[in-house]
C-alpha positions as a printed Julia matrix, in Angstrom:
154×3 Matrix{Float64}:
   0.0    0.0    0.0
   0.98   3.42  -0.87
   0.85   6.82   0.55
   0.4    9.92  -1.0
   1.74  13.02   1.11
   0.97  16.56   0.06
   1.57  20.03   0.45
  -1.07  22.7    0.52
  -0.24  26.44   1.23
  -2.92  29.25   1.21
  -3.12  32.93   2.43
  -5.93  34.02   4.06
  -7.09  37.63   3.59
  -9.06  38.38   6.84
 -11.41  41.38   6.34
 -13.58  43.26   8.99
 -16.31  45.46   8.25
 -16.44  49.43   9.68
 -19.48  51.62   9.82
 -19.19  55.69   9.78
 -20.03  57.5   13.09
 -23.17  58.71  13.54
 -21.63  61.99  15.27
 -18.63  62.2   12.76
 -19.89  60.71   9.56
 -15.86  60.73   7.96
 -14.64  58.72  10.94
 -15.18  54.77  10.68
 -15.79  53.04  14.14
 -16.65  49.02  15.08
 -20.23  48.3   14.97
 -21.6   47.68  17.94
 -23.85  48.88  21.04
 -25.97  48.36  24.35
 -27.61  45.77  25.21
 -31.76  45.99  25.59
 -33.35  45.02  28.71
 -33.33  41.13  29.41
 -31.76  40.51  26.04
 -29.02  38.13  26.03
 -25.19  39.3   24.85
 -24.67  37.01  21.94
 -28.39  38.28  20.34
 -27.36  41.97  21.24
 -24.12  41.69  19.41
 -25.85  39.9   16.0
 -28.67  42.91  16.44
 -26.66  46.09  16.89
 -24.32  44.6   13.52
 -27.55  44.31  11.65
 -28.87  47.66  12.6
 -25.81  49.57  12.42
 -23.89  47.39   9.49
 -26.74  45.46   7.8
 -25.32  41.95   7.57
 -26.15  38.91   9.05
 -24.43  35.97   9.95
 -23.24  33.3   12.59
 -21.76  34.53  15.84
 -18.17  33.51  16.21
 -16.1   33.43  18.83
 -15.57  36.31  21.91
 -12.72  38.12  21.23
 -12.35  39.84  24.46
 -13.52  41.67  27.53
 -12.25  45.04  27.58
 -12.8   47.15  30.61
 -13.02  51.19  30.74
 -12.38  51.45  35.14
 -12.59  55.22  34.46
 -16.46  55.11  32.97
 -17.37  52.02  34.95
 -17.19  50.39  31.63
 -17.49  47.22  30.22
 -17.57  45.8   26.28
 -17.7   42.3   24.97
 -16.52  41.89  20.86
 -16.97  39.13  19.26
 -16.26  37.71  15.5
 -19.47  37.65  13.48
 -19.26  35.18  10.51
 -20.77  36.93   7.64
 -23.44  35.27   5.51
 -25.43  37.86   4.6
 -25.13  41.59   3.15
 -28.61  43.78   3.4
 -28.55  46.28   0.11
 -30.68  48.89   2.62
 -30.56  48.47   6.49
 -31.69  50.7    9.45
 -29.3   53.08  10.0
 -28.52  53.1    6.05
 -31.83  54.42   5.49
 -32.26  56.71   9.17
 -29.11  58.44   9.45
 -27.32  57.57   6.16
 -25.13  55.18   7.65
 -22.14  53.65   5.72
 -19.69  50.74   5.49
 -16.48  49.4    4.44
 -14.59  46.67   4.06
 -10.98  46.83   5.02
  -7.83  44.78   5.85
  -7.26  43.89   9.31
  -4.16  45.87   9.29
  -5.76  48.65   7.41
  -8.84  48.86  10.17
  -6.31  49.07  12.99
  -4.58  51.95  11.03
  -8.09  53.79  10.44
  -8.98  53.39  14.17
  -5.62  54.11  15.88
  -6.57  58.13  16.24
  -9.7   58.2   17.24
 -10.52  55.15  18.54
  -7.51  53.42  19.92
  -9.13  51.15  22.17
 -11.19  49.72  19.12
  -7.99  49.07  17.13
  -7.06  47.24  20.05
  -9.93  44.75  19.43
  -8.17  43.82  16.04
  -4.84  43.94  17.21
  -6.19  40.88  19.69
  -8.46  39.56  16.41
  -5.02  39.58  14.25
  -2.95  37.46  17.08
  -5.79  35.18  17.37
  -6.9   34.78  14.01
  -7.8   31.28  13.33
  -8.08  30.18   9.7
 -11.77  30.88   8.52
 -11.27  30.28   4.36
 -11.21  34.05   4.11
 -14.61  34.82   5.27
 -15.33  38.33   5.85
 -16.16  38.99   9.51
 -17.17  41.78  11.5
 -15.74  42.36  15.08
 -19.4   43.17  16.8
 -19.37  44.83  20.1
 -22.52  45.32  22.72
 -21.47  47.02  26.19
 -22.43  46.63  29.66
 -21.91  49.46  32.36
 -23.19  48.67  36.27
 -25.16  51.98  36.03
 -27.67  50.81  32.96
 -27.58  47.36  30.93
 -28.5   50.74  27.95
 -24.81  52.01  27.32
 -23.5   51.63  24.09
 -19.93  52.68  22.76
 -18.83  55.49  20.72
């Protein structure tokens, strides 16, 4: 009996999906917000990327915890596996909304002035990137503060 060995070699081209700011519309920010009362994180985090970034998909895996001490601060970001890309969503068509795709390294770049902490979230994605066949994903956030299960990020 025989055995046949290979070799197989590909590069995988991770992108993650940013939405403008709703207060500075030339500034692109992670998708992502508060949590609604006696709603569950992992359904928060798929909702707020619908509303705010219009796709759907599978909810991956938590990418971190990070913690703001100073605001009493907490926010959860996970990797959404996208499947599906909405033509018109809800803050597309309320507040004229965009998106883009970009390069992991590109997003961190884009985010490092004005929102360093959110870079950070892809700097952790990028060291723990796990092969996913190049499927786009979006880092989705939802945040919890002990004053109101309401507070989003921006």
């Amino acid at each position: 009996m025989s055995t046949f060995e290979g070799k197989y070699g590909f590069v995988i081209t991770a992108t993650v999906l940013l939405v403008s700011s709703s207060r500075h519309p030339d500034r692109w920010i992670v998708p992502g917000g508060g949590m609604e009362p006696e709603e569950e994180p992992g359904v928060a985090a798929v909702r707020e990327v619908c509303e705010e970034a219009g796709v759907k998909g599978t909810l991956g895996r938590l990418v971190g915890v990070f913690e703001n001490q100073e605001r009493k601060h907490r926010t959860y970001v996970y990797v959404l596996i996208v499947t599906e890309v909405l033509d018109d969503w809800e803050d597309s068509v309320n507040i004229g909304r965009k998106r883009e795709w970009f390069k992991i390294e590109e997003a961190i770049k884009v985010l490092q002035c004005h929102k360093p902490v959110q870079a950070s979230y892809f700097e952790t994605l990028r060291q723990g990137y796990s092969a996913n066949n190049g499927t786009p994903v979006v880092a989705t956030t939802y945040s919890v503060s002990p004053q109101s299960s309401m507070s989003g990020i921006r």
